[in-house]
mmCIF file of C-alpha atoms in Angstrom:
data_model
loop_
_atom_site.group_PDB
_atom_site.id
_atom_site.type_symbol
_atom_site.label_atom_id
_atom_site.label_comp_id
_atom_site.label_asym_id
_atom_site.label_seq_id
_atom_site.Cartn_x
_atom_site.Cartn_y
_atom_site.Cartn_z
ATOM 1 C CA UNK P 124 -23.013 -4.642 -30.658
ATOM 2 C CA UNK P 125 -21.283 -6.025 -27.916
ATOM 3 C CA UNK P 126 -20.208 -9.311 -26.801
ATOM 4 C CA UNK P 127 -21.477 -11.339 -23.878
ATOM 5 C CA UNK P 128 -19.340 -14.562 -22.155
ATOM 6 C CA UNK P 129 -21.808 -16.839 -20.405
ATOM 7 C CA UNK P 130 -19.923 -18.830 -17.676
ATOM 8 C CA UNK P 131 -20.998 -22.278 -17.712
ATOM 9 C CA UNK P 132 -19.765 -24.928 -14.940
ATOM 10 C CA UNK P 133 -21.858 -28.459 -15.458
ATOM 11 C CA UNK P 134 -21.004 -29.579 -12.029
ATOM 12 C CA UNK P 135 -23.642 -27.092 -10.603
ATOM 13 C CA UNK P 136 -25.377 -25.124 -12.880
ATOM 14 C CA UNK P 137 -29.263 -26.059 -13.501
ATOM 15 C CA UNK P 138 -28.272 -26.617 -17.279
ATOM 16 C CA UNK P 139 -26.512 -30.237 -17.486
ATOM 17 C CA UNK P 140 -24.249 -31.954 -19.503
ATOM 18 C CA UNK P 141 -27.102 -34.057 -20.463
ATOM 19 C CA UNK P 142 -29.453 -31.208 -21.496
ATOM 20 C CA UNK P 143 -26.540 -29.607 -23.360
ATOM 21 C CA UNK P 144 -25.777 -32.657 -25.287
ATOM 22 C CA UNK P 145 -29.836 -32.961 -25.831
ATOM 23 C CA UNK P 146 -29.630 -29.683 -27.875
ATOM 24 C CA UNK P 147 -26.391 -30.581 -29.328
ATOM 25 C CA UNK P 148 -28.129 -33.555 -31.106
ATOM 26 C CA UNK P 149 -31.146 -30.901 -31.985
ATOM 27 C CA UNK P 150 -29.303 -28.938 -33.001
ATOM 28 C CA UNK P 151 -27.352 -31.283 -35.625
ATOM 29 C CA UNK P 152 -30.587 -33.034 -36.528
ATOM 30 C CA UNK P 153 -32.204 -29.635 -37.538
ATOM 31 C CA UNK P 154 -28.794 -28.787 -39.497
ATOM 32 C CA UNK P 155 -29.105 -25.757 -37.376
ATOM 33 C CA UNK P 156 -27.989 -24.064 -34.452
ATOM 34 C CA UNK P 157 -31.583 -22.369 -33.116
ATOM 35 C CA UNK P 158 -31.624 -23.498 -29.855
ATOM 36 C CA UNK P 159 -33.119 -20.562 -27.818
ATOM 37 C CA UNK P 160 -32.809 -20.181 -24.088
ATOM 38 C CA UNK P 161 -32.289 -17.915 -21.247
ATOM 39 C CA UNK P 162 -28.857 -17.224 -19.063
ATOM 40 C CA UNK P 163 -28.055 -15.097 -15.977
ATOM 41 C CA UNK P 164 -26.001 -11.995 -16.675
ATOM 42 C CA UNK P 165 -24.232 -9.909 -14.533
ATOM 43 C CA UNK P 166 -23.714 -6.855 -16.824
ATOM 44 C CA UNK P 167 -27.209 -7.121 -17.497
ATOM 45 C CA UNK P 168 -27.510 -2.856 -18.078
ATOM 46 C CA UNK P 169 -25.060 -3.431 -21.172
ATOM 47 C CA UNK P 170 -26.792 -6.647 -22.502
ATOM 48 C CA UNK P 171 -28.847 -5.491 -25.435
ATOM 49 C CA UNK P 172 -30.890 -7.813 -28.062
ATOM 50 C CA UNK P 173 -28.326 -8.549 -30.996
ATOM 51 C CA UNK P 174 -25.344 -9.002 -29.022
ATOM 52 C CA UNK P 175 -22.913 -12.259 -29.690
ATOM 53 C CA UNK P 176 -22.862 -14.168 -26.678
ATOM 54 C CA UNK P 177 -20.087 -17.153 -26.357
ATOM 55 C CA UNK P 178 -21.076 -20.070 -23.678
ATOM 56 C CA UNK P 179 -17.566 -20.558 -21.811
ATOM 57 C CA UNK P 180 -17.498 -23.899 -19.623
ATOM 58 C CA UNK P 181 -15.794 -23.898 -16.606
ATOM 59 C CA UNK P 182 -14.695 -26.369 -13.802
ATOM 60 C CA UNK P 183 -13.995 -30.068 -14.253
ATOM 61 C CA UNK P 184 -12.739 -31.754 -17.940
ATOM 62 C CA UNK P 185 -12.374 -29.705 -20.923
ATOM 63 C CA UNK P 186 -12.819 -26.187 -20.868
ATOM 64 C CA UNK P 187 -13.259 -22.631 -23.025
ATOM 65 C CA UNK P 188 -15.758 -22.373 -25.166
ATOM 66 C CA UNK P 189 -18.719 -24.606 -26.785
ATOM 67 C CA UNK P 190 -20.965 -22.493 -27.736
ATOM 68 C CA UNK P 191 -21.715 -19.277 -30.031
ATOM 69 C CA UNK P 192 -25.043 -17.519 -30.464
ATOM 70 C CA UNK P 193 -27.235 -14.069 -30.398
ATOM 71 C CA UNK P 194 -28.989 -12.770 -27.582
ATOM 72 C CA UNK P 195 -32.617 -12.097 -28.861
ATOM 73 C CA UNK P 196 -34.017 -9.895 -25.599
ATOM 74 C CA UNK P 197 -33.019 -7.213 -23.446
ATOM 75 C CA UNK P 198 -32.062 -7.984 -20.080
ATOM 76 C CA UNK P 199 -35.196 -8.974 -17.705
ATOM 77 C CA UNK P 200 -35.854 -9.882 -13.756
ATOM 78 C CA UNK P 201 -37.293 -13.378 -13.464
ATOM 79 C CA UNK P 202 -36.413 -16.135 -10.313
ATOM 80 C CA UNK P 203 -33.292 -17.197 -9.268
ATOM 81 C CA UNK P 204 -31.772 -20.514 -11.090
ATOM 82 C CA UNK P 205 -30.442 -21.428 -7.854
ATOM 83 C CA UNK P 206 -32.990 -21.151 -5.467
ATOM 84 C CA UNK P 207 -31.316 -18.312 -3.448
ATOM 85 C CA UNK P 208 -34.087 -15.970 -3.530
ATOM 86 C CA UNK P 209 -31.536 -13.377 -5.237
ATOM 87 C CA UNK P 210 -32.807 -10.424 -7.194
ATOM 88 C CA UNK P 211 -31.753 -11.947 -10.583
ATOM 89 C CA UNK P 212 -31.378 -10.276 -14.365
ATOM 90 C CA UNK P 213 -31.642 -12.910 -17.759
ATOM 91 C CA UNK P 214 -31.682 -12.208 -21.573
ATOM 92 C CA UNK P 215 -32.692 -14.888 -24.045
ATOM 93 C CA UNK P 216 -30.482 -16.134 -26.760
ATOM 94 C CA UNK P 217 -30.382 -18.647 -29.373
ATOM 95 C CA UNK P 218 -27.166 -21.267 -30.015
ATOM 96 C CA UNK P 219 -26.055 -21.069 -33.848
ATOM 97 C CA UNK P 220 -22.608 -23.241 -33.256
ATOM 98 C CA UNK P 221 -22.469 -26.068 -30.756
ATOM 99 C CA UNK P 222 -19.444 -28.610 -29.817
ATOM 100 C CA UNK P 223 -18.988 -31.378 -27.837
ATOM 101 C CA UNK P 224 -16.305 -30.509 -25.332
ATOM 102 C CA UNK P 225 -16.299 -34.357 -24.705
ATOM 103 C CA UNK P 226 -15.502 -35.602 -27.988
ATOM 104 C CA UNK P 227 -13.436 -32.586 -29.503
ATOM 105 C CA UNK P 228 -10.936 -30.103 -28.674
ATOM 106 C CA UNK P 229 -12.420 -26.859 -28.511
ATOM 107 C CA UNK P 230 -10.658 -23.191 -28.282
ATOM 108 C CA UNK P 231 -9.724 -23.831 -24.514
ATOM 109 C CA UNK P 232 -9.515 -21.331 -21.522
ATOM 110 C CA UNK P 233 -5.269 -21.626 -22.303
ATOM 111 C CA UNK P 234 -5.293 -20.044 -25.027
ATOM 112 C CA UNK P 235 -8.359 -17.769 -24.299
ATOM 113 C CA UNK P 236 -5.715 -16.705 -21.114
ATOM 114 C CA UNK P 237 -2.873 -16.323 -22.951
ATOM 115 C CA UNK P 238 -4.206 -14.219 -25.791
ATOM 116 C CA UNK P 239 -6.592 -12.158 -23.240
ATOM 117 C CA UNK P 240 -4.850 -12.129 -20.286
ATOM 118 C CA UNK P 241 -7.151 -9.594 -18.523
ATOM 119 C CA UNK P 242 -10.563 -11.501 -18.294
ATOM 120 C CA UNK P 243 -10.901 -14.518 -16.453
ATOM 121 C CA UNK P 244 -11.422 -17.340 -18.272
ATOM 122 C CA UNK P 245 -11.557 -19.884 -15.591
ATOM 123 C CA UNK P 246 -15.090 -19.111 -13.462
ATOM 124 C CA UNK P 247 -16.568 -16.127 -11.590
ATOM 125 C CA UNK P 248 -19.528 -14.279 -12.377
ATOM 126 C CA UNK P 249 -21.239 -14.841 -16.040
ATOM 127 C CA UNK P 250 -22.917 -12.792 -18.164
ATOM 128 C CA UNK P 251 -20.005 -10.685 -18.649
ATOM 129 C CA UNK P 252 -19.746 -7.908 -21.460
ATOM 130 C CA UNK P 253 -15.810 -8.047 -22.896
ATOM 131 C CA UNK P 254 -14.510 -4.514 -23.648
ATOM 132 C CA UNK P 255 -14.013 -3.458 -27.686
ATOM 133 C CA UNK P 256 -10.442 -4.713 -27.536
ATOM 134 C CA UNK P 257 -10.792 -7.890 -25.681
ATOM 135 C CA UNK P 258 -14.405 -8.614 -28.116
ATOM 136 C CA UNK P 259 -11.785 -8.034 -31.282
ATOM 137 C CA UNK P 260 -9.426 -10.631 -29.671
ATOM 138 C CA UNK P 261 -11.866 -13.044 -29.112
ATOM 139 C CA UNK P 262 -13.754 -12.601 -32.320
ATOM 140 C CA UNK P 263 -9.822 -13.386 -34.168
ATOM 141 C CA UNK P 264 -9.294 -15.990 -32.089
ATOM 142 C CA UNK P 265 -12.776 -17.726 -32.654
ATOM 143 C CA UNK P 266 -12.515 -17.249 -36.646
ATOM 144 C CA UNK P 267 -9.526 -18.603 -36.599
ATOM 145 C CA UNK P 268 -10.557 -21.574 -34.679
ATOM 146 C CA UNK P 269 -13.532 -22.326 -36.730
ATOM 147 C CA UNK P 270 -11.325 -21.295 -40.383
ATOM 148 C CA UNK P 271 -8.983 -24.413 -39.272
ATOM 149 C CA UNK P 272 -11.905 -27.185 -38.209
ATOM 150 C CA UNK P 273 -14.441 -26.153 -40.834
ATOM 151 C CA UNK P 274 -13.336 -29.218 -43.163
ATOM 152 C CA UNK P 275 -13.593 -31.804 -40.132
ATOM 153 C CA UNK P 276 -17.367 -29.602 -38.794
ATOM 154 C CA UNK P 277 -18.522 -30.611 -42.328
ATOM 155 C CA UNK P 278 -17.677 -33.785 -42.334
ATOM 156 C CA UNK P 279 -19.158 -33.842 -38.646
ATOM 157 C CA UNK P 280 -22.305 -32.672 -39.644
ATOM 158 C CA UNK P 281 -22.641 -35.085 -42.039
ATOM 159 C CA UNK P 282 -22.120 -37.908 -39.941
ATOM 160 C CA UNK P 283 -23.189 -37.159 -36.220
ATOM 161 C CA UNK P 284 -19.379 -37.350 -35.179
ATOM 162 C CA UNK P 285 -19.068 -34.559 -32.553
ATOM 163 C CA UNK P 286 -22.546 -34.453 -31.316
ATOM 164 C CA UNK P 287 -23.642 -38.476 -30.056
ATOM 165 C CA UNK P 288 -21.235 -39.685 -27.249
ATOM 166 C CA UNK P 289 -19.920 -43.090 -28.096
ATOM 167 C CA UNK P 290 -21.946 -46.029 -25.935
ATOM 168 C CA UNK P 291 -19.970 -48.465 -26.457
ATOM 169 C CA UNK P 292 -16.581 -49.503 -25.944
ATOM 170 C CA UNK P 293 -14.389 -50.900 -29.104
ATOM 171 C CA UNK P 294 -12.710 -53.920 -29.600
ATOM 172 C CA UNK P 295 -13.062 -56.922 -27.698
ATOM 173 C CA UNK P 296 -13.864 -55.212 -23.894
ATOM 174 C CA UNK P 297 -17.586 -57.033 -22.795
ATOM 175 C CA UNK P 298 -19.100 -53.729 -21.553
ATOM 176 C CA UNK P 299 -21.278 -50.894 -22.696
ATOM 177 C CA UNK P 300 -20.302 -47.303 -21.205
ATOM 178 C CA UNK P 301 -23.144 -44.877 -21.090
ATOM 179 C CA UNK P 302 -23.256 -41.119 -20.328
ATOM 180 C CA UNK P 303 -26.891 -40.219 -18.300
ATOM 181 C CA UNK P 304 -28.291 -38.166 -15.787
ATOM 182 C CA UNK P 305 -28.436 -38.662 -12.243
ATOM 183 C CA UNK P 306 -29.236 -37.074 -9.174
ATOM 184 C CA UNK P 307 -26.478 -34.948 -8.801
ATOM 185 C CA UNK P 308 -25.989 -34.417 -12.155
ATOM 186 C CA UNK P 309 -24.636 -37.031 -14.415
ATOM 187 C CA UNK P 310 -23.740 -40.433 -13.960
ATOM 188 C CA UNK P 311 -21.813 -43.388 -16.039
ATOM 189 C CA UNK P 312 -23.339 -46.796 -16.744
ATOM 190 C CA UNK P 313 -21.021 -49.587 -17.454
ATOM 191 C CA UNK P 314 -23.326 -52.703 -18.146
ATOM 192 C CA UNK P 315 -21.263 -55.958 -18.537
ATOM 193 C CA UNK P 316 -22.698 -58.975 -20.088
ATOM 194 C CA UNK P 317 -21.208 -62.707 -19.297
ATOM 195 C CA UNK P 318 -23.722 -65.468 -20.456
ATOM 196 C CA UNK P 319 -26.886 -64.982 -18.953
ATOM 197 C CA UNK P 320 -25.943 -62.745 -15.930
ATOM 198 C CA UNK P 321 -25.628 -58.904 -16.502
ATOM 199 C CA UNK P 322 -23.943 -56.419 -13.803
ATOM 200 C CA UNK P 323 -25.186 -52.496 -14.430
ATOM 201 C CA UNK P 324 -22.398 -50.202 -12.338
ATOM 202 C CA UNK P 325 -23.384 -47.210 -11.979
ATOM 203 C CA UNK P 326 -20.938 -44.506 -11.035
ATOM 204 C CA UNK P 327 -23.034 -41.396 -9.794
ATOM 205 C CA UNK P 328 -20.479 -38.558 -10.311
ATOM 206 C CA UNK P 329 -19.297 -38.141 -13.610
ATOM 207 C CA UNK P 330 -16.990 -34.733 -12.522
ATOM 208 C CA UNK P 331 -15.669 -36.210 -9.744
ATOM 209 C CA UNK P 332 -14.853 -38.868 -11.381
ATOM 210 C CA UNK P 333 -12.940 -37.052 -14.246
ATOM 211 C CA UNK P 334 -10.551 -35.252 -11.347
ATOM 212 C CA UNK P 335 -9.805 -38.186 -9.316
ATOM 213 C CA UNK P 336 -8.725 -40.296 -12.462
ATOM 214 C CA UNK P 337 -7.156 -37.239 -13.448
ATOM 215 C CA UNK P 338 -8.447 -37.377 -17.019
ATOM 216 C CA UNK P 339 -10.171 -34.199 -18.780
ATOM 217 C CA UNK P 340 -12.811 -36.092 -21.006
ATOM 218 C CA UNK P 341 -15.211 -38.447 -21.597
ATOM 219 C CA UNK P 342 -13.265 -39.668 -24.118
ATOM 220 C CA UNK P 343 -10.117 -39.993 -22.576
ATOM 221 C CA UNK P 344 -12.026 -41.711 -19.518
ATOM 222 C CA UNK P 345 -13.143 -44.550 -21.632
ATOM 223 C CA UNK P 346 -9.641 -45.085 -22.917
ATOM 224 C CA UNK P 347 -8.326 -45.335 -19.402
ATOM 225 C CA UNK P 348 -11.112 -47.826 -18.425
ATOM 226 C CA UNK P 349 -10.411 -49.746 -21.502
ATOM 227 C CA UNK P 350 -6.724 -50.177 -20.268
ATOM 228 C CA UNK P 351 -7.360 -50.680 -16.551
ATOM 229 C CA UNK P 352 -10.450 -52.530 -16.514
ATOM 230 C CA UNK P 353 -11.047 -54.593 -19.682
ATOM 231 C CA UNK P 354 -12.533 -57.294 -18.717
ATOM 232 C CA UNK P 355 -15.366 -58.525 -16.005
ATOM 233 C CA UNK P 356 -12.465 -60.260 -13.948
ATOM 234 C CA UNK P 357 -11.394 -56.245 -13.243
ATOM 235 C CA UNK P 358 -14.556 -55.672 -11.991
ATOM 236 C CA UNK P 359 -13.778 -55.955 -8.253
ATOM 237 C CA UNK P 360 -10.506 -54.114 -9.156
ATOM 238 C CA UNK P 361 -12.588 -50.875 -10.628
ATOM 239 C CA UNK P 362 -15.271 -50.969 -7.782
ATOM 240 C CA UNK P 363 -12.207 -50.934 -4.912
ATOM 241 C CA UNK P 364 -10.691 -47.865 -6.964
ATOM 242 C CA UNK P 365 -14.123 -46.470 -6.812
ATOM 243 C CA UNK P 366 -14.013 -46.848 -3.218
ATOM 244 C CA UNK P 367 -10.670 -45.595 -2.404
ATOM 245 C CA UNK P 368 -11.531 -42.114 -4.554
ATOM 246 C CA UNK P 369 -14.386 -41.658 -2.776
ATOM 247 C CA UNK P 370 -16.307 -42.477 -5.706
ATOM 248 C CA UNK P 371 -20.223 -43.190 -5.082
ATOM 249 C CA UNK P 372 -21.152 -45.863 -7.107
ATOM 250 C CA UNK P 373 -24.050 -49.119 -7.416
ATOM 251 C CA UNK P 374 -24.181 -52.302 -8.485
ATOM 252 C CA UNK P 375 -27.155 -54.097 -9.730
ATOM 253 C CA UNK P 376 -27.049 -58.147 -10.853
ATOM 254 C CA UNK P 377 -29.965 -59.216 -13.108
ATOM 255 C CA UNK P 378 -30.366 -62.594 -15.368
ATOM 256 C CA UNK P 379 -30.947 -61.399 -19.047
ATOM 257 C CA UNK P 380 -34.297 -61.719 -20.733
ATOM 258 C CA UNK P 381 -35.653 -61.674 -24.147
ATOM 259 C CA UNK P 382 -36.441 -58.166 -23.442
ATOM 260 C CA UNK P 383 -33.192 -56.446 -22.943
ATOM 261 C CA UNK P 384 -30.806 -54.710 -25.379
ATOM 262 C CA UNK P 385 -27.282 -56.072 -26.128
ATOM 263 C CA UNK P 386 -24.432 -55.083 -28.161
#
């Protein structure tokens, strides 16, 4: 059997952040990884059914890999993801181990570079079939990885840790922070409550965002926002930063009803 790296970049692909973190909590809830799907390959004449397939993400935040699974078809001809019209080969597969690249450290592209130097681990095409000596490397290097967080994956499991993304900021900061989806892929939603007036600021690039603050998480974004902004007297002080990063953003005022949700 071989094994098959599936090159995953968030920013652009037609599989979001969002959806990923949809099956992530599926996937937990279910106390199992059988989340079945389709990719693109390139190497799509040495894909076979059976095969171990890693999903590698790429581009902005954390990256390596987040996901481990089986491909359950041959390779197939079906439309292009991306519109293109291009002449376009899938397999299925089905997720058995999932991780939040957002909320925990995963086996990262260094370390996937340093120990396999001679596959790049950063982007380019996916659907990529590793030769027998770089498979062997990876398959050490993923054992390993999982031998030394099984104790903190159980007690994950257990408790939702790695799969829901915090909503709400600790502590005495008067805001929610939210993770959803937007138009051009996913947004944050900082909602701040003072007596009866709320303000919803949306900030509608969540990658873009992440390389201008020059953070590489979710998690270490709402620790820098805690710090910078932690109050609604910083709130002209966040939307100005906004501005000067070139940050689209919106800002709606509404009085608070019965109706709405607090924290």
């Amino acid at each position: 059997m071989s094994v098959v790296i599936f090159k995953w970049n968030p920013g652009f692909s037609s599989y979001t952040m969002s959806r990923f973190l949809t099956d992530l909590e599926k996937c937990a809830l279910a106390n199992s990884g059988d989340i079945g799907m389709n990719w693109s390959i390139r190497d799509y004449d040495r894909v076979k059914k059976g095969d171990t397939c890693y999903l590698l993400k790429v581009g902005y935040g954390q990256t390596g890999i987040v996901a481990c699974g089986t491909v359950t078809s041959d390779s197939y001809s079906d439309e292009d993801w991306s519109w293109r019209n291009r002449p376009t080969k899938y397999c299925d597969f089905k997720f058995e181990v999932m991780i939040n690249p957002d909320a925990y450290p995963i086996l990262d592209s260094k370390s996937l570079s340093q120990t396999i130097p001679d596959f790049d681990w950063t982007g380019g095409p996916s659907g990529l079939v590793l030769t027998e000596s770089q498979a062997q490397s990876l398959e050490a290097l993923w054992s390993n990885y999982m031998q030394r967080q099984a104790e903190y994956f159980e007690k994950a499991s257990d408790q939702n840790l790695f799969v829901e993304l915090p909503s709400e900021l600790t502590g005495t900061v008067p805001y929610t922070m939210e993770l959803g989806e937007s138009y051009n892929g996913q947004k944050i939603t900082l909602k701040f409550v003072e007596g009866e007036i709320v303000c919803c600021l949306r900030i509608l690039n969540y990658y873009r965002t992440l390389k201008k603050f020059e953070v590489r998480s979710w998690r270490a974004l709402r620790h820098l926002f805690m710090q910078q902004y932690p109050s609604t007297e910083n709130l002209s002080l966040l939307c100005a930063d906004l501005f000067r990063h070139r940050i689209e953003y919106t800002t709606d005022f509404y009085k608070l009803s019965d109706d709405d949700e607090t924290d």
